[in-house]
mmCIF file of C-alpha atoms and ligand atoms in Angstrom:
data_model
loop_
_atom_site.group_PDB
_atom_site.id
_atom_site.type_symbol
_atom_site.label_atom_id
_atom_site.label_comp_id
_atom_site.label_asym_id
_atom_site.label_seq_id
_atom_site.Cartn_x
_atom_site.Cartn_y
_atom_site.Cartn_z
ATOM 1 C CA UNK A 419 -19.190 16.633 -20.958
ATOM 2 C CA UNK A 420 -19.323 12.883 -20.408
ATOM 3 C CA UNK A 421 -22.008 11.276 -18.295
ATOM 4 C CA UNK A 422 -20.667 10.563 -15.215
ATOM 5 C CA UNK A 423 -20.681 6.260 -14.292
ATOM 6 C CA UNK A 424 -22.249 4.669 -11.320
ATOM 7 C CA UNK A 425 -24.516 8.203 -10.338
ATOM 8 C CA UNK A 426 -25.686 8.948 -7.295
ATOM 9 C CA UNK A 427 -22.455 7.713 -5.374
ATOM 10 C CA UNK A 428 -21.777 10.988 -4.191
ATOM 11 C CA UNK A 429 -24.856 13.348 -4.549
ATOM 12 C CA UNK A 430 -22.856 16.878 -3.567
ATOM 13 C CA UNK A 431 -19.333 15.844 -5.047
ATOM 14 C CA UNK A 432 -19.122 16.739 -8.639
ATOM 15 C CA UNK A 433 -17.542 13.314 -10.418
ATOM 16 C CA UNK A 434 -16.486 13.800 -13.819
ATOM 17 C CA UNK A 435 -15.514 10.457 -15.925
ATOM 18 C CA UNK A 436 -11.963 11.549 -17.430
ATOM 19 C CA UNK A 437 -11.261 7.889 -19.101
ATOM 20 C CA UNK A 438 -13.222 5.269 -20.191
ATOM 21 C CA UNK A 439 -10.527 2.625 -20.066
ATOM 22 C CA UNK A 440 -7.076 2.735 -18.522
ATOM 23 C CA UNK A 441 -5.351 -0.959 -17.732
ATOM 24 C CA UNK A 442 -9.264 -1.494 -17.261
ATOM 25 C CA UNK A 443 -10.458 1.092 -15.491
ATOM 26 C CA UNK A 444 -13.018 4.040 -15.476
ATOM 27 C CA UNK A 445 -10.959 7.252 -14.284
ATOM 28 C CA UNK A 446 -12.844 10.118 -12.468
ATOM 29 C CA UNK A 447 -11.711 13.411 -11.259
ATOM 30 C CA UNK A 448 -13.451 14.752 -8.197
ATOM 31 C CA UNK A 449 -12.061 17.890 -5.625
ATOM 32 C CA UNK A 450 -11.233 16.235 -2.241
ATOM 33 C CA UNK A 451 -12.156 18.000 0.580
ATOM 34 C CA UNK A 452 -8.682 16.832 2.944
ATOM 35 C CA UNK A 453 -5.878 15.168 1.863
ATOM 36 C CA UNK A 454 -4.275 14.453 5.512
ATOM 37 C CA UNK A 455 -6.840 12.324 7.242
ATOM 38 C CA UNK A 456 -6.494 11.281 11.200
ATOM 39 C CA UNK A 457 -4.502 7.778 11.021
ATOM 40 C CA UNK A 458 -6.523 5.106 12.982
ATOM 41 C CA UNK A 459 -6.289 1.537 13.340
ATOM 42 C CA UNK A 460 -3.336 -0.518 12.371
ATOM 43 C CA UNK A 461 -1.580 2.333 11.716
ATOM 44 C CA UNK A 462 -2.322 4.550 14.810
ATOM 45 C CA UNK A 463 0.771 5.613 15.366
ATOM 46 C CA UNK A 464 0.756 8.081 12.480
ATOM 47 C CA UNK A 465 -0.817 11.590 12.608
ATOM 48 C CA UNK A 466 -1.912 11.114 9.074
ATOM 49 C CA UNK A 467 -3.214 8.833 6.183
ATOM 50 C CA UNK A 468 -2.523 10.312 2.553
ATOM 51 C CA UNK A 469 -4.517 8.689 -0.355
ATOM 52 C CA UNK A 470 -3.912 10.448 -3.595
ATOM 53 C CA UNK A 471 -6.775 8.250 -5.052
ATOM 54 C CA UNK A 472 -9.738 6.502 -3.781
ATOM 55 C CA UNK A 473 -9.952 2.815 -5.745
ATOM 56 C CA UNK A 474 -6.908 0.964 -6.744
ATOM 57 C CA UNK A 475 -6.724 -0.449 -10.546
ATOM 58 C CA UNK A 476 -5.188 -3.161 -8.406
ATOM 59 C CA UNK A 477 -8.154 -4.575 -7.627
ATOM 60 C CA UNK A 478 -6.571 -7.904 -5.028
ATOM 61 C CA UNK A 479 -9.198 -10.127 -4.463
ATOM 62 C CA UNK A 480 -8.881 -9.433 -0.825
ATOM 63 C CA UNK A 481 -9.020 -6.041 -0.182
ATOM 64 C CA UNK A 482 -9.983 -4.612 2.435
ATOM 65 C CA UNK A 483 -10.093 -0.645 1.290
ATOM 66 C CA UNK A 484 -12.823 -2.115 -1.472
ATOM 67 C CA UNK A 485 -15.393 -1.766 1.960
ATOM 68 C CA UNK A 486 -14.411 1.945 1.451
ATOM 69 C CA UNK A 487 -16.006 1.819 -1.754
ATOM 70 C CA UNK A 488 -18.989 5.184 -2.085
ATOM 71 C CA UNK A 489 -21.798 2.479 -2.835
ATOM 72 C CA UNK A 490 -22.472 -1.458 -3.077
ATOM 73 C CA UNK A 491 -21.914 -1.345 -7.085
ATOM 74 C CA UNK A 492 -18.724 0.292 -6.954
ATOM 75 C CA UNK A 493 -17.707 -2.242 -4.293
ATOM 76 C CA UNK A 494 -18.650 -5.012 -6.627
ATOM 77 C CA UNK A 495 -16.234 -3.534 -9.228
ATOM 78 C CA UNK A 496 -13.699 -2.970 -6.738
ATOM 79 C CA UNK A 497 -10.351 -2.552 -9.059
ATOM 80 C CA UNK A 498 -12.439 -1.487 -12.296
ATOM 81 C CA UNK A 499 -12.671 2.435 -11.144
ATOM 82 C CA UNK A 500 -10.220 5.284 -9.830
ATOM 83 C CA UNK A 501 -11.306 8.651 -8.110
ATOM 84 C CA UNK A 502 -8.283 11.112 -8.758
ATOM 85 C CA UNK A 503 -8.122 13.822 -6.509
ATOM 86 C CA UNK A 504 -7.442 16.620 -8.625
ATOM 87 C CA UNK A 505 -7.346 19.094 -6.190
ATOM 88 C CA UNK A 506 -4.702 17.031 -4.338
ATOM 89 C CA UNK A 507 -1.675 19.226 -4.295
ATOM 90 C CA UNK A 508 -3.273 22.931 -3.584
ATOM 91 C CA UNK A 509 -4.745 21.199 -0.325
ATOM 92 C CA UNK A 510 -2.192 19.143 1.124
ATOM 93 C CA UNK A 511 0.332 22.523 0.781
ATOM 94 C CA UNK A 512 -2.359 24.182 2.844
ATOM 95 C CA UNK A 513 -2.913 21.342 5.319
ATOM 96 C CA UNK A 514 1.205 21.244 5.881
ATOM 97 C CA UNK A 515 1.286 25.145 6.592
ATOM 98 C CA UNK A 516 -1.713 24.703 8.829
ATOM 99 C CA UNK A 517 0.171 22.141 10.895
ATOM 100 C CA UNK A 518 3.178 23.737 11.234
ATOM 101 C CA UNK A 519 1.226 27.127 12.423
ATOM 102 C CA UNK A 520 -0.077 24.949 15.214
ATOM 103 C CA UNK A 521 3.373 22.845 15.537
ATOM 104 C CA UNK A 522 5.860 24.586 14.439
ATOM 105 C CA UNK A 523 8.850 22.287 15.425
ATOM 106 C CA UNK A 524 7.129 18.963 15.589
ATOM 107 C CA UNK A 525 6.995 17.302 11.826
ATOM 108 C CA UNK A 526 3.729 15.179 10.853
ATOM 109 C CA UNK A 527 4.167 11.370 10.205
ATOM 110 C CA UNK A 528 2.285 10.704 7.230
ATOM 111 C CA UNK A 529 1.660 7.182 5.941
ATOM 112 C CA UNK A 530 0.765 7.079 2.147
ATOM 113 C CA UNK A 531 -1.284 5.135 1.693
ATOM 114 C CA UNK A 532 -4.321 3.023 3.797
ATOM 115 C CA UNK A 533 -6.769 2.422 1.212
ATOM 116 C CA UNK A 534 -5.103 2.942 -2.517
ATOM 117 C CA UNK A 535 -1.769 2.372 -3.963
ATOM 118 C CA UNK A 536 -0.274 5.823 -4.602
ATOM 119 C CA UNK A 537 1.649 3.548 -7.346
ATOM 120 C CA UNK A 538 -0.970 1.802 -9.643
ATOM 121 C CA UNK A 539 -1.292 2.375 -12.980
ATOM 122 C CA UNK A 540 -3.094 5.802 -13.623
ATOM 123 C CA UNK A 541 0.119 7.059 -11.636
ATOM 124 C CA UNK A 542 2.439 6.895 -14.847
ATOM 125 C CA UNK A 543 0.046 9.393 -16.738
ATOM 126 C CA UNK A 544 -1.187 11.560 -13.902
ATOM 127 C CA UNK A 545 1.898 11.985 -11.682
ATOM 128 C CA UNK A 546 0.352 12.976 -8.932
ATOM 129 C CA UNK A 547 2.084 10.655 -6.117
ATOM 130 C CA UNK A 548 4.842 12.693 -7.380
ATOM 131 C CA UNK A 549 3.529 16.006 -7.243
ATOM 132 C CA UNK A 550 2.827 15.403 -3.678
ATOM 133 C CA UNK A 551 5.902 14.346 -2.715
ATOM 134 C CA UNK A 552 7.652 17.296 -4.011
ATOM 135 C CA UNK A 553 5.504 19.117 -2.042
ATOM 136 C CA UNK A 554 6.028 17.106 0.847
ATOM 137 C CA UNK A 555 9.774 17.026 1.032
ATOM 138 C CA UNK A 556 9.832 20.917 1.570
ATOM 139 C CA UNK A 557 8.290 20.106 4.967
ATOM 140 C CA UNK A 558 9.900 16.939 5.532
ATOM 141 C CA UNK A 559 7.406 14.933 7.211
ATOM 142 C CA UNK A 560 8.183 11.352 8.707
ATOM 143 C CA UNK A 561 6.946 9.060 5.693
ATOM 144 C CA UNK A 562 5.938 5.814 5.050
ATOM 145 C CA UNK A 563 5.101 5.234 1.467
ATOM 146 C CA UNK A 564 2.745 1.752 0.867
ATOM 147 C CA UNK A 565 3.030 -0.004 -2.163
ATOM 148 C CA UNK A 566 3.545 -2.981 -4.357
ATOM 149 C CA UNK A 567 4.428 -1.129 -7.695
ATOM 150 C CA UNK A 568 7.913 -1.059 -8.695
ATOM 151 C CA UNK A 569 6.885 2.382 -10.754
ATOM 152 C CA UNK A 570 8.033 4.042 -7.045
ATOM 153 C CA UNK A 571 11.619 4.218 -8.435
ATOM 154 C CA UNK A 572 10.706 6.508 -10.497
ATOM 155 C CA UNK A 573 10.643 8.686 -8.272
ATOM 156 C CA UNK A 574 13.948 7.981 -6.523
ATOM 157 C CA UNK A 575 15.267 11.572 -7.402
ATOM 158 C CA UNK A 576 12.785 13.134 -4.531
ATOM 159 C CA UNK A 577 12.484 10.205 -2.168
ATOM 160 C CA UNK A 578 16.395 10.832 -1.825
ATOM 161 C CA UNK A 579 15.723 14.109 -0.401
ATOM 162 C CA UNK A 580 13.332 13.001 2.569
ATOM 163 C CA UNK A 581 15.229 12.528 6.020
ATOM 164 C CA UNK A 582 12.719 10.624 7.448
ATOM 165 C CA UNK A 583 11.312 7.800 5.326
ATOM 166 C CA UNK A 584 10.314 4.348 5.160
ATOM 167 C CA UNK A 585 9.487 2.290 2.500
ATOM 168 C CA UNK A 586 7.304 -0.624 2.339
ATOM 169 C CA UNK A 587 6.862 -3.181 -0.126
ATOM 170 C CA UNK A 588 3.964 -5.127 -0.349
ATOM 171 C CA UNK A 589 4.938 -8.913 -1.489
ATOM 172 C CA UNK A 590 2.763 -11.313 -0.076
ATOM 173 C CA UNK A 591 3.461 -14.336 -1.384
ATOM 174 C CA UNK A 592 7.151 -16.245 -3.324
ATOM 175 C CA UNK A 593 5.085 -17.890 -5.786
ATOM 176 C CA UNK A 594 4.143 -16.211 -9.267
ATOM 177 C CA UNK A 595 1.095 -18.339 -9.397
ATOM 178 C CA UNK A 596 -0.043 -17.365 -5.755
ATOM 179 C CA UNK A 597 0.510 -13.969 -6.496
ATOM 180 C CA UNK A 598 -1.771 -14.518 -10.297
ATOM 181 C CA UNK A 599 -4.740 -16.001 -8.382
ATOM 182 C CA UNK A 600 -5.117 -13.822 -5.767
ATOM 183 C CA UNK A 601 -3.798 -10.571 -7.139
ATOM 184 C CA UNK A 602 -3.702 -11.246 -10.907
ATOM 185 C CA UNK A 603 -3.514 -6.706 -11.791
ATOM 186 C CA UNK A 604 -0.758 -6.402 -9.670
ATOM 187 C CA UNK A 605 2.916 -6.251 -10.785
ATOM 188 C CA UNK A 606 5.229 -9.355 -10.558
ATOM 189 C CA UNK A 607 7.187 -10.616 -7.347
ATOM 190 C CA UNK A 608 10.565 -10.580 -9.098
ATOM 191 C CA UNK A 609 9.494 -6.803 -10.144
ATOM 192 C CA UNK A 610 8.657 -5.634 -6.553
ATOM 193 C CA UNK A 611 12.178 -7.637 -5.382
ATOM 194 C CA UNK A 612 13.954 -6.027 -7.968
ATOM 195 C CA UNK A 613 12.368 -2.564 -7.064
ATOM 196 C CA UNK A 614 13.416 -2.763 -3.586
ATOM 197 C CA UNK A 615 16.766 -3.549 -4.382
ATOM 198 C CA UNK A 616 17.161 -0.550 -6.656
ATOM 199 C CA UNK A 617 15.659 1.951 -4.037
ATOM 200 C CA UNK A 618 17.801 0.414 -1.248
ATOM 201 C CA UNK A 619 20.931 0.950 -3.414
ATOM 202 C CA UNK A 620 19.717 4.205 -4.614
ATOM 203 C CA UNK A 621 18.713 5.925 -1.107
ATOM 204 C CA UNK A 622 21.509 6.700 1.202
ATOM 205 C CA UNK A 623 20.816 6.007 4.805
ATOM 206 C CA UNK A 624 22.971 8.060 6.632
ATOM 207 C CA UNK A 625 23.458 10.919 9.301
ATOM 208 C CA UNK A 626 21.110 12.878 7.502
ATOM 209 C CA UNK A 627 18.655 10.247 6.080
ATOM 210 C CA UNK A 628 17.092 8.046 7.855
ATOM 211 C CA UNK A 629 15.692 5.862 5.674
ATOM 212 C CA UNK A 630 14.469 2.261 5.976
ATOM 213 C CA UNK A 631 13.060 -0.739 3.963
ATOM 214 C CA UNK A 632 10.317 -3.319 4.613
ATOM 215 C CA UNK A 633 8.845 -5.552 3.001
ATOM 216 C CA UNK A 634 5.143 -6.182 4.109
ATOM 217 C CA UNK A 635 4.614 -10.401 3.788
ATOM 218 C CA UNK A 636 1.457 -8.903 3.958
ATOM 219 C CA UNK A 637 -1.581 -10.754 4.023
ATOM 220 C CA UNK A 638 0.395 -13.969 4.484
ATOM 221 C CA UNK A 639 -0.910 -16.094 1.155
ATOM 222 C CA UNK A 640 0.637 -19.156 0.719
ATOM 223 C CA UNK A 641 4.391 -19.461 -0.421
ATOM 224 C CA UNK A 642 4.532 -22.877 -2.496
ATOM 225 C CA UNK A 643 6.713 -25.569 -0.238
ATOM 226 C CA UNK A 644 9.649 -25.348 -3.189
ATOM 227 C CA UNK A 645 9.597 -21.559 -3.110
ATOM 228 C CA UNK A 646 9.586 -20.776 0.396
ATOM 229 C CA UNK A 647 13.572 -21.108 1.026
ATOM 230 C CA UNK A 648 14.391 -19.333 -1.961
ATOM 231 C CA UNK A 649 11.717 -16.201 -1.287
ATOM 232 C CA UNK A 650 12.515 -15.870 2.320
ATOM 233 C CA UNK A 651 16.319 -15.945 1.149
ATOM 234 C CA UNK A 652 15.482 -12.810 -1.020
ATOM 235 C CA UNK A 653 13.854 -11.025 1.970
ATOM 236 C CA UNK A 654 17.153 -10.318 3.699
ATOM 237 C CA UNK A 655 17.218 -7.261 1.601
ATOM 238 C CA UNK A 656 14.706 -5.649 3.620
ATOM 239 C CA UNK A 657 15.185 -3.913 7.065
ATOM 240 C CA UNK A 658 12.765 -5.271 8.376
ATOM 241 C CA UNK A 659 10.058 -7.947 6.815
ATOM 242 C CA UNK A 660 6.004 -7.699 8.317
ATOM 243 C CA UNK A 661 3.850 -10.972 8.312
ATOM 244 C CA UNK A 662 0.043 -10.644 9.207
ATOM 245 C CA UNK A 663 -2.564 -13.759 8.575
ATOM 246 C CA UNK A 664 -4.998 -13.979 6.123
ATOM 247 C CA UNK A 665 -7.714 -13.756 9.159
ATOM 248 C CA UNK A 666 -6.415 -11.729 11.491
ATOM 249 C CA UNK A 667 -9.650 -11.740 13.508
ATOM 250 C CA UNK A 668 -12.505 -13.115 12.349
ATOM 251 C CA UNK A 669 -14.659 -10.386 14.542
ATOM 252 C CA UNK A 670 -13.901 -7.510 12.418
ATOM 253 C CA UNK A 671 -15.081 -6.544 9.051
ATOM 254 C CA UNK A 672 -12.155 -4.547 7.629
ATOM 255 C CA UNK A 673 -9.538 -7.605 7.456
ATOM 256 C CA UNK A 674 -8.184 -8.916 4.674
ATOM 257 C CA UNK A 675 -10.149 -11.980 3.477
ATOM 258 C CA UNK A 676 -13.337 -11.159 4.121
ATOM 259 C CA UNK A 677 -14.083 -10.547 0.835
ATOM 260 C CA UNK A 678 -16.190 -13.457 -0.693
ATOM 261 C CA UNK A 679 -13.795 -13.207 -3.885
ATOM 262 C CA UNK A 680 -10.654 -14.098 -1.682
ATOM 263 C CA UNK A 681 -12.876 -16.451 -0.018
ATOM 264 C CA UNK A 682 -12.947 -18.767 -3.240
ATOM 265 C CA UNK A 683 -9.783 -18.008 -4.316
ATOM 266 C CA UNK A 684 -8.279 -19.868 -0.975
ATOM 267 C CA UNK A 685 -10.456 -22.848 -1.391
ATOM 268 C CA UNK A 686 -7.733 -23.983 -3.910
ATOM 269 C CA UNK A 687 -4.813 -23.702 -1.084
ATOM 270 C CA UNK A 688 -6.427 -26.195 0.803
ATOM 271 C CA UNK A 689 -2.967 -27.291 1.896
ATOM 272 C CA UNK A 690 -2.372 -24.283 3.563
ATOM 273 C CA UNK A 691 -5.744 -23.382 4.813
ATOM 274 C CA UNK A 692 -6.875 -25.861 6.149
ATOM 275 C CA UNK A 693 -5.074 -25.148 9.452
ATOM 276 C CA UNK A 694 -3.856 -21.539 8.997
ATOM 277 C CA UNK A 695 -2.705 -21.462 12.042
ATOM 278 C CA UNK A 696 -0.392 -23.879 11.400
ATOM 279 C CA UNK A 697 0.730 -22.512 8.065
ATOM 280 C CA UNK A 698 1.454 -19.249 9.912
ATOM 281 C CA UNK A 699 3.119 -20.320 12.461
ATOM 282 C CA UNK A 700 5.229 -22.927 10.357
ATOM 283 C CA UNK A 701 6.328 -19.918 7.942
ATOM 284 C CA UNK A 702 7.541 -17.356 10.867
ATOM 285 C CA UNK A 703 9.541 -20.106 12.052
ATOM 286 C CA UNK A 704 11.503 -20.171 8.960
ATOM 287 C CA UNK A 705 11.757 -16.516 9.140
ATOM 288 C CA UNK A 706 12.955 -16.736 11.882
ATOM 289 C CA UNK A 707 15.656 -19.816 11.086
ATOM 290 C CA UNK A 708 16.764 -18.067 7.581
ATOM 291 C CA UNK A 709 16.410 -14.591 8.409
ATOM 292 C CA UNK A 710 20.111 -12.660 10.297
ATOM 293 C CA UNK A 711 19.990 -9.422 10.500
ATOM 294 C CA UNK A 712 16.289 -8.847 9.760
ATOM 295 C CA UNK A 713 13.765 -7.265 11.749
ATOM 296 C CA UNK A 714 10.810 -9.396 11.988
ATOM 297 C CA UNK A 715 7.282 -8.388 13.333
ATOM 298 C CA UNK A 716 3.907 -9.401 13.219
ATOM 299 C CA UNK A 717 0.530 -7.579 12.410
ATOM 300 C CA UNK A 718 0.063 -3.980 13.974
ATOM 301 C CA UNK A 719 3.671 -3.370 15.344
ATOM 302 C CA UNK A 720 5.069 -4.206 12.186
ATOM 303 C CA UNK A 721 3.625 -0.843 10.059
ATOM 304 C CA UNK A 722 4.773 1.671 12.701
ATOM 305 C CA UNK A 723 7.943 4.161 11.598
ATOM 306 C CA UNK A 724 10.609 3.372 14.202
HETATM 307 S S1 SF4 B 62 -2.947 -2.710 -4.021
HETATM 308 FE FE1 SF4 B 62 -3.085 -2.731 -1.618
HETATM 309 S S2 SF4 B 62 -5.589 -0.820 -2.229
HETATM 310 FE FE2 SF4 B 62 -4.853 -1.806 -4.050
HETATM 311 S S3 SF4 B 62 -6.652 -3.409 -4.325
HETATM 312 FE FE3 SF4 B 62 -4.477 -4.366 -3.687
HETATM 313 S S4 SF4 B 62 -4.402 -4.007 -1.572
HETATM 314 FE FE4 SF4 B 62 -6.173 -3.384 -1.875
#
């Protein structure tokens, strides 16, 4: 057995290093105690969050989820490790059975995922998110999937079978150069736009299936002036567009943009960040004037299912 890295981060739970280098990350297996966790904060309107993985290979510079790393070393290495919840399928099945025993007529609402991306690179080999969808489809929860990965189109065949589904595709900027600065390991902006188009085309919304599509421009990163109009017009493919300031609050620690990595990159974009509030409001004005037939929501309000 390979010697565990990051020793001591979880003294009571066996953690096994299974791969040294998958898309630049160390991969671990671990048994989780629970899969469905009480939803709080900006997604408190849901019953549960569901995170198939712990850690995230995309390693976005501004990611608040890094704060939930098991220890400071792993927090510093955010993006370079992933823990696979190897017993996730069994646990989820039991938890959903337990929910329906107590609430036979009330499907739970589930937000997948709040502190990882369910379609990060490991998912292409692991198929864990897909396996969890296969479990959930039998219980028909209200499901929201939050991702920035075009890999989600792989699962269209299962997603078509959910009756209450919202897919949130995160696209915080319309400029590839900005995306490469803030989230260099994440998929390109055009690939995400193409994916949401394919999803919308392939998953019907009718009397039986209430399916919706959001593009979450969160946190709102700079979009170069020459790209703004073109980007906003492309957002029209969604039912809802959500924006959120990079610094929604300076008093809370778990907001985007609090990490040093992001702070350093921001210095390059003084034309936007020197007066961030004004930049935000101008972008919002453009959304309002250029988008028609699309719901535009801000912050927490945008992350609800309805
Ligand atoms: S994809 Fe989401 S969870 Fe993953 S690093 Fe980026 S912001 Fe964090």
